[in-house]
PDB file of C-alpha atoms in Angstrom:
ATOM      1  CA  MET A   1      -8.040 -19.245  -9.578  1.00  0.00           C
ATOM      2  CA  SER A   2      -7.160 -16.293  -7.865  1.00  0.00           C
ATOM      3  CA  LYS A   3      -4.979 -16.592  -4.738  1.00  0.00           C
ATOM      4  CA  THR A   4      -6.769 -15.293  -1.616  1.00  0.00           C
ATOM      5  CA  VAL A   5      -5.229 -13.075   0.464  1.00  0.00           C
ATOM      6  CA  GLU A   6      -4.705 -13.947   4.392  1.00  0.00           C
ATOM      7  CA  ILE A   7      -4.161 -10.473   6.824  1.00  0.00           C
ATOM      8  CA  ARG A   8      -4.584 -11.225  11.258  1.00  0.00           C
ATOM      9  CA  TRP A   9      -4.683  -8.523  12.988  1.00  0.00           C
ATOM     10  CA  HIS A  10      -3.357  -8.552  17.265  1.00  0.00           C
ATOM     11  CA  GLY A  11      -3.792  -5.272  19.437  1.00  0.00           C
ATOM     12  CA  ARG A  12      -4.616  -4.368  21.995  1.00  0.00           C
ATOM     13  CA  GLY A  13      -8.989  -3.702  23.047  1.00  0.00           C
ATOM     14  CA  GLY A  14      -9.328   0.136  22.790  1.00  0.00           C
ATOM     15  CA  GLN A  15      -6.810   0.835  19.791  1.00  0.00           C
ATOM     16  CA  GLY A  16      -8.595   0.514  16.697  1.00  0.00           C
ATOM     17  CA  ALA A  17      -7.199  -2.994  15.465  1.00  0.00           C
ATOM     18  CA  LYS A  18     -10.607  -4.571  14.518  1.00  0.00           C
ATOM     19  CA  THR A  19     -11.636  -0.866  12.875  1.00  0.00           C
ATOM     20  CA  ALA A  20      -8.847  -1.073  10.632  1.00  0.00           C
ATOM     21  CA  CYS A  21      -9.892  -4.912   9.714  1.00  0.00           C
ATOM     22  CA  LEU A  22     -13.040  -3.599   9.737  1.00  0.00           C
ATOM     23  CA  LEU A  23     -11.734  -0.559   7.292  1.00  0.00           C
ATOM     24  CA  LEU A  24      -9.868  -2.542   4.900  1.00  0.00           C
ATOM     25  CA  ALA A  25     -12.341  -4.926   4.483  1.00  0.00           C
ATOM     26  CA  ASP A  26     -15.019  -2.384   3.145  1.00  0.00           C
ATOM     27  CA  ALA A  27     -12.016  -0.701   1.162  1.00  0.00           C
ATOM     28  CA  ALA A  28     -11.232  -3.668  -0.523  1.00  0.00           C
ATOM     29  CA  PHE A  29     -15.185  -4.552  -1.315  1.00  0.00           C
ATOM     30  CA  SER A  30     -14.344  -0.870  -3.068  1.00  0.00           C
ATOM     31  CA  SER A  31     -12.104  -2.215  -5.364  1.00  0.00           C
ATOM     32  CA  GLY A  32     -14.505  -4.724  -6.282  1.00  0.00           C
ATOM     33  CA  LYS A  33     -12.942  -7.856  -4.003  1.00  0.00           C
ATOM     34  CA  TYR A  34     -14.729  -9.905  -2.306  1.00  0.00           C
ATOM     35  CA  VAL A  35     -13.548  -9.597   2.215  1.00  0.00           C
ATOM     36  CA  GLN A  36     -13.821 -10.888   4.829  1.00  0.00           C
ATOM     37  CA  GLY A  37     -13.372  -8.528   8.149  1.00  0.00           C
ATOM     38  CA  PHE A  38     -14.068  -9.770  11.220  1.00  0.00           C
ATOM     39  CA  PRO A  39     -13.015  -9.949  15.080  1.00  0.00           C
ATOM     40  CA  GLU A  40     -12.431 -13.154  17.371  1.00  0.00           C
ATOM     41  CA  TYR A  41     -13.927 -12.509  20.573  1.00  0.00           C
ATOM     42  CA  GLY A  42     -13.944 -13.294  23.563  1.00  0.00           C
ATOM     43  CA  PRO A  43     -13.710 -11.743  27.527  1.00  0.00           C
ATOM     44  CA  GLU A  44     -11.844  -8.851  25.994  1.00  0.00           C
ATOM     45  CA  ARG A  45     -12.006  -4.763  28.191  1.00  0.00           C
ATOM     46  CA  MET A  46      -9.902  -2.206  27.683  1.00  0.00           C
ATOM     47  CA  GLY A  47      -6.555  -2.842  27.229  1.00  0.00           C
ATOM     48  CA  ALA A  48      -6.733  -6.884  26.969  1.00  0.00           C
ATOM     49  CA  PRO A  49      -4.621  -8.882  23.490  1.00  0.00           C
ATOM     50  CA  ILE A  50      -7.337  -9.680  20.617  1.00  0.00           C
ATOM     51  CA  THR A  51      -7.039 -10.448  16.909  1.00  0.00           C
ATOM     52  CA  ALA A  52      -9.160 -10.107  13.899  1.00  0.00           C
ATOM     53  CA  TYR A  53      -9.171 -11.096  10.862  1.00  0.00           C
ATOM     54  CA  ASN A  54      -9.469 -10.043   6.915  1.00  0.00           C
ATOM     55  CA  ARG A  55      -9.714 -12.482   3.693  1.00  0.00           C
ATOM     56  CA  ILE A  56      -9.300 -10.476   0.234  1.00  0.00           C
ATOM     57  CA  SER A  57      -9.685 -12.395  -3.033  1.00  0.00           C
ATOM     58  CA  ASP A  58     -10.679 -11.390  -6.753  1.00  0.00           C
ATOM     59  CA  GLU A  59     -13.346 -14.528  -5.876  1.00  0.00           C
ATOM     60  CA  ARG A  60     -16.455 -15.760  -3.858  1.00  0.00           C
ATOM     61  CA  CYS A  61     -14.081 -17.221  -0.318  1.00  0.00           C
ATOM     62  CA  THR A  62     -16.128 -20.242   1.000  1.00  0.00           C
ATOM     63  CA  VAL A  63     -13.910 -20.306   4.283  1.00  0.00           C
ATOM     64  CA  HIS A  64     -15.378 -19.278   7.664  1.00  0.00           C
ATOM     65  CA  SER A  65     -13.070 -19.804   9.786  1.00  0.00           C
ATOM     66  CA  ASN A  66     -10.071 -17.672  11.549  1.00  0.00           C
ATOM     67  CA  ILE A  67      -6.690 -17.215   9.966  1.00  0.00           C
ATOM     68  CA  TYR A  68      -4.478 -19.879  10.985  1.00  0.00           C
ATOM     69  CA  ASP A  69      -1.746 -19.584   8.087  1.00  0.00           C
ATOM     70  CA  PRO A  70      -1.736 -15.666   7.289  1.00  0.00           C
ATOM     71  CA  ASP A  71       0.093 -13.998   3.917  1.00  0.00           C
ATOM     72  CA  PHE A  72       0.617 -11.084   6.820  1.00  0.00           C
ATOM     73  CA  VAL A  73       0.468 -10.028  10.659  1.00  0.00           C
ATOM     74  CA  VAL A  74      -0.399  -6.605  11.450  1.00  0.00           C
ATOM     75  CA  VAL A  75       1.055  -5.622  15.267  1.00  0.00           C
ATOM     76  CA  VAL A  76      -0.437  -2.470  16.098  1.00  0.00           C
ATOM     77  CA  ASP A  77       0.422  -3.192  19.837  1.00  0.00           C
ATOM     78  CA  GLU A  78       4.145  -3.774  20.026  1.00  0.00           C
ATOM     79  CA  THR A  79       4.308  -5.492  24.013  1.00  0.00           C
ATOM     80  CA  LEU A  80       2.238  -8.218  23.036  1.00  0.00           C
ATOM     81  CA  ILE A  81       5.421  -9.369  21.377  1.00  0.00           C
ATOM     82  CA  GLU A  82       6.661 -10.465  24.208  1.00  0.00           C
ATOM     83  CA  SER A  83       3.327 -12.484  25.546  1.00  0.00           C
ATOM     84  CA  VAL A  84       1.569 -13.734  21.747  1.00  0.00           C
ATOM     85  CA  ASP A  85       3.201 -15.589  19.433  1.00  0.00           C
ATOM     86  CA  VAL A  86       2.769 -13.259  16.697  1.00  0.00           C
ATOM     87  CA  THR A  87       4.548 -14.817  14.065  1.00  0.00           C
ATOM     88  CA  LYS A  88       2.367 -17.846  14.393  1.00  0.00           C
ATOM     89  CA  GLY A  89       2.261 -19.321  10.704  1.00  0.00           C
ATOM     90  CA  LEU A  90       2.335 -16.207   9.191  1.00  0.00           C
ATOM     91  CA  ASN A  91       3.981 -17.126   5.570  1.00  0.00           C
ATOM     92  CA  PRO A  92       8.269 -16.022   4.783  1.00  0.00           C
ATOM     93  CA  ASP A  93       6.955 -14.735   1.259  1.00  0.00           C
ATOM     94  CA  GLY A  94       4.626 -12.330   2.743  1.00  0.00           C
ATOM     95  CA  ALA A  95       5.085 -10.076   6.093  1.00  0.00           C
ATOM     96  CA  ILE A  96       4.715  -8.325   9.179  1.00  0.00           C
ATOM     97  CA  ILE A  97       4.194  -5.222  10.649  1.00  0.00           C
ATOM     98  CA  ILE A  98       4.784  -3.654  13.977  1.00  0.00           C
ATOM     99  CA  ASN A  99       3.800  -0.160  15.111  1.00  0.00           C
ATOM    100  CA  THR A 100       7.175   0.205  16.798  1.00  0.00           C
ATOM    101  CA  SER A 101       9.952   2.816  16.816  1.00  0.00           C
ATOM    102  CA  LYS A 102      12.491   0.659  16.238  1.00  0.00           C
ATOM    103  CA  SER A 103      13.905  -0.109  12.881  1.00  0.00           C
ATOM    104  CA  PRO A 104      12.884  -3.644  10.979  1.00  0.00           C
ATOM    105  CA  ASP A 105      16.937  -4.277  11.375  1.00  0.00           C
ATOM    106  CA  GLU A 106      16.626  -3.528  15.477  1.00  0.00           C
ATOM    107  CA  VAL A 107      13.217  -5.714  15.926  1.00  0.00           C
ATOM    108  CA  ARG A 108      14.308  -9.039  13.953  1.00  0.00           C
ATOM    109  CA  PRO A 109      15.981 -10.674  16.800  1.00  0.00           C
ATOM    110  CA  GLU A 110      12.079 -10.419  18.871  1.00  0.00           C
ATOM    111  CA  LEU A 111      10.338 -12.615  16.392  1.00  0.00           C
ATOM    112  CA  GLY A 112      11.900 -15.749  17.161  1.00  0.00           C
ATOM    113  CA  GLY A 113      13.549 -17.122  14.146  1.00  0.00           C
ATOM    114  CA  TYR A 114      11.084 -15.197  11.291  1.00  0.00           C
ATOM    115  CA  THR A 115      12.912 -15.240   8.988  1.00  0.00           C
ATOM    116  CA  GLY A 116      10.095 -13.218   6.112  1.00  0.00           C
ATOM    117  CA  LYS A 117      10.192  -9.273   5.767  1.00  0.00           C
ATOM    118  CA  VAL A 118       9.474  -6.938   8.467  1.00  0.00           C
ATOM    119  CA  ALA A 119       8.043  -4.005   8.012  1.00  0.00           C
ATOM    120  CA  THR A 120       7.836  -1.052  11.046  1.00  0.00           C
ATOM    121  CA  ILE A 121       6.073   2.421  11.094  1.00  0.00           C
ATOM    122  CA  ASP A 122       6.292   4.620  14.406  1.00  0.00           C
ATOM    123  CA  ALA A 123       2.425   4.912  14.481  1.00  0.00           C
ATOM    124  CA  ALA A 124       2.140   6.634  17.689  1.00  0.00           C
ATOM    125  CA  LYS A 125       4.605   9.520  16.679  1.00  0.00           C
ATOM    126  CA  ILE A 126       2.370   9.486  13.795  1.00  0.00           C
ATOM    127  CA  SER A 127      -0.460  10.246  14.974  1.00  0.00           C
ATOM    128  CA  GLU A 128       0.593  12.150  18.261  1.00  0.00           C
ATOM    129  CA  GLU A 129       2.616  14.436  16.100  1.00  0.00           C
ATOM    130  CA  ILE A 130      -1.104  14.826  13.322  1.00  0.00           C
ATOM    131  CA  LEU A 131      -3.663  14.180  15.275  1.00  0.00           C
ATOM    132  CA  GLY A 132      -2.994  14.866  19.041  1.00  0.00           C
ATOM    133  CA  LYS A 133      -3.397  12.002  20.620  1.00  0.00           C
ATOM    134  CA  ASN A 134      -1.738   8.407  19.795  1.00  0.00           C
ATOM    135  CA  PHE A 135      -4.195   6.304  17.623  1.00  0.00           C
ATOM    136  CA  PRO A 136      -2.592   3.374  16.094  1.00  0.00           C
ATOM    137  CA  ASN A 137      -5.293   2.127  13.654  1.00  0.00           C
ATOM    138  CA  THR A 138      -5.199   4.948  10.707  1.00  0.00           C
ATOM    139  CA  PRO A 139      -1.201   4.587  10.309  1.00  0.00           C
ATOM    140  CA  MET A 140      -1.515   0.842  10.620  1.00  0.00           C
ATOM    141  CA  LEU A 141      -3.938  -0.042   8.043  1.00  0.00           C
ATOM    142  CA  ALA A 142      -2.220   2.273   5.765  1.00  0.00           C
ATOM    143  CA  ALA A 143       0.873   0.697   6.252  1.00  0.00           C
ATOM    144  CA  ALA A 144      -1.160  -2.715   5.998  1.00  0.00           C
ATOM    145  CA  VAL A 145      -2.018  -1.623   2.453  1.00  0.00           C
ATOM    146  CA  LYS A 146       1.871  -0.014   1.056  1.00  0.00           C
ATOM    147  CA  VAL A 147       3.349  -3.578   2.332  1.00  0.00           C
ATOM    148  CA  SER A 148       0.658  -6.041   0.664  1.00  0.00           C
ATOM    149  CA  GLY A 149      -0.370  -4.293  -2.004  1.00  0.00           C
ATOM    150  CA  VAL A 150      -3.716  -5.724  -1.356  1.00  0.00           C
ATOM    151  CA  VAL A 151      -6.035  -3.166  -2.668  1.00  0.00           C
ATOM    152  CA  ASP A 152      -4.684  -0.793  -5.340  1.00  0.00           C
ATOM    153  CA  ALA A 153      -3.043   2.688  -2.891  1.00  0.00           C
ATOM    154  CA  ASP A 154      -4.747   5.605  -4.670  1.00  0.00           C
ATOM    155  CA  LYS A 155      -7.828   4.074  -5.375  1.00  0.00           C
ATOM    156  CA  PHE A 156      -7.920   3.097  -0.946  1.00  0.00           C
ATOM    157  CA  VAL A 157      -6.020   6.935  -0.379  1.00  0.00           C
ATOM    158  CA  GLN A 158      -9.847   8.190  -2.170  1.00  0.00           C
ATOM    159  CA  ASP A 159     -12.401   5.612  -0.657  1.00  0.00           C
ATOM    160  CA  MET A 160     -10.871   6.459   3.060  1.00  0.00           C
ATOM    161  CA  GLU A 161     -11.332   9.553   2.260  1.00  0.00           C
ATOM    162  CA  ALA A 162     -15.149   8.862   1.337  1.00  0.00           C
ATOM    163  CA  SER A 163     -15.167   7.288   4.302  1.00  0.00           C
ATOM    164  CA  PHE A 164     -14.218   9.214   6.517  1.00  0.00           C
ATOM    165  CA  LYS A 165     -16.362  12.618   5.596  1.00  0.00           C
ATOM    166  CA  HIS A 166     -19.137  10.069   5.614  1.00  0.00           C
ATOM    167  CA  LYS A 167     -18.560   8.826   9.418  1.00  0.00           C
ATOM    168  CA  PHE A 168     -16.970  12.315  10.814  1.00  0.00           C
ATOM    169  CA  ALA A 169     -19.398  14.636   9.040  1.00  0.00           C
ATOM    170  CA  THR A 170     -19.970  16.862  11.748  1.00  0.00           C
ATOM    171  CA  LYS A 171     -16.330  17.301  12.148  1.00  0.00           C
ATOM    172  CA  PRO A 172     -14.427  18.179   9.236  1.00  0.00           C
ATOM    173  CA  GLN A 173     -11.534  19.208  10.452  1.00  0.00           C
ATOM    174  CA  VAL A 174     -10.921  15.490  11.656  1.00  0.00           C
ATOM    175  CA  VAL A 175     -11.093  14.494   7.980  1.00  0.00           C
ATOM    176  CA  ALA A 176      -7.375  16.687   7.262  1.00  0.00           C
ATOM    177  CA  GLY A 177      -5.648  14.932   9.990  1.00  0.00           C
ATOM    178  CA  ASN A 178      -7.048  10.983   9.550  1.00  0.00           C
ATOM    179  CA  MET A 179      -5.917  11.580   5.580  1.00  0.00           C
ATOM    180  CA  THR A 180      -2.288  13.116   6.559  1.00  0.00           C
ATOM    181  CA  VAL A 181      -2.153  10.758   8.716  1.00  0.00           C
ATOM    182  CA  LEU A 182      -2.648   8.242   5.855  1.00  0.00           C
ATOM    183  CA  THR A 183      -0.614   9.466   3.659  1.00  0.00           C
ATOM    184  CA  ARG A 184       2.095  10.179   5.980  1.00  0.00           C
ATOM    185  CA  SER A 185       2.144   5.930   7.420  1.00  0.00           C
ATOM    186  CA  MET A 186       2.558   5.111   3.810  1.00  0.00           C
ATOM    187  CA  GLU A 187       5.530   7.061   2.602  1.00  0.00           C
ATOM    188  CA  GLU A 188       6.857   5.887   6.299  1.00  0.00           C
ATOM    189  CA  VAL A 189       6.891   2.534   6.361  1.00  0.00           C
ATOM    190  CA  GLN A 190       9.801   0.841   6.562  1.00  0.00           C
ATOM    191  CA  VAL A 191      10.696  -2.878   5.338  1.00  0.00           C
ATOM    192  CA  GLY A 192      14.217  -4.337   5.880  1.00  0.00           C
TER     193      GLY A 192
END
């Protein structure tokens, strides 16, 4: 039986956590995987905490619930560490991936004793330098793929380029910037 990889995303409304979750589902589907990608909705509004989920497997998945014991957690907004138990249920054999300017060793004390891998990436800096605005979802998506290995990195980059070309057909200049963000993020993510 194949292993199902479960990923939980934490972000704030408007930061693109839901979009990144759905893009990962699309990329995994393009790689021949069975996927689920869904947000948990409540009274969310711009800036309110949101949660989204991915299940990715080589076999059909019949479980249709939120994810309580994820293999990986992606934190798009590091301020959520103070207000949300982002490591709740997190598999110590997995990893947490955090958008922060801190190193994995600097952020680990804030994670309530989590003993697994900690990965960090300064998604804000990367997106601001390349795109001119803080769009953390693309760097966090790239970091999630790199750290989790849930899909082949080269295939992921090819699939994302095709997706961006389709999505931004009327704005081709946006494609190059997003591709640069993606590849740079995969290079700069730190794991400790």
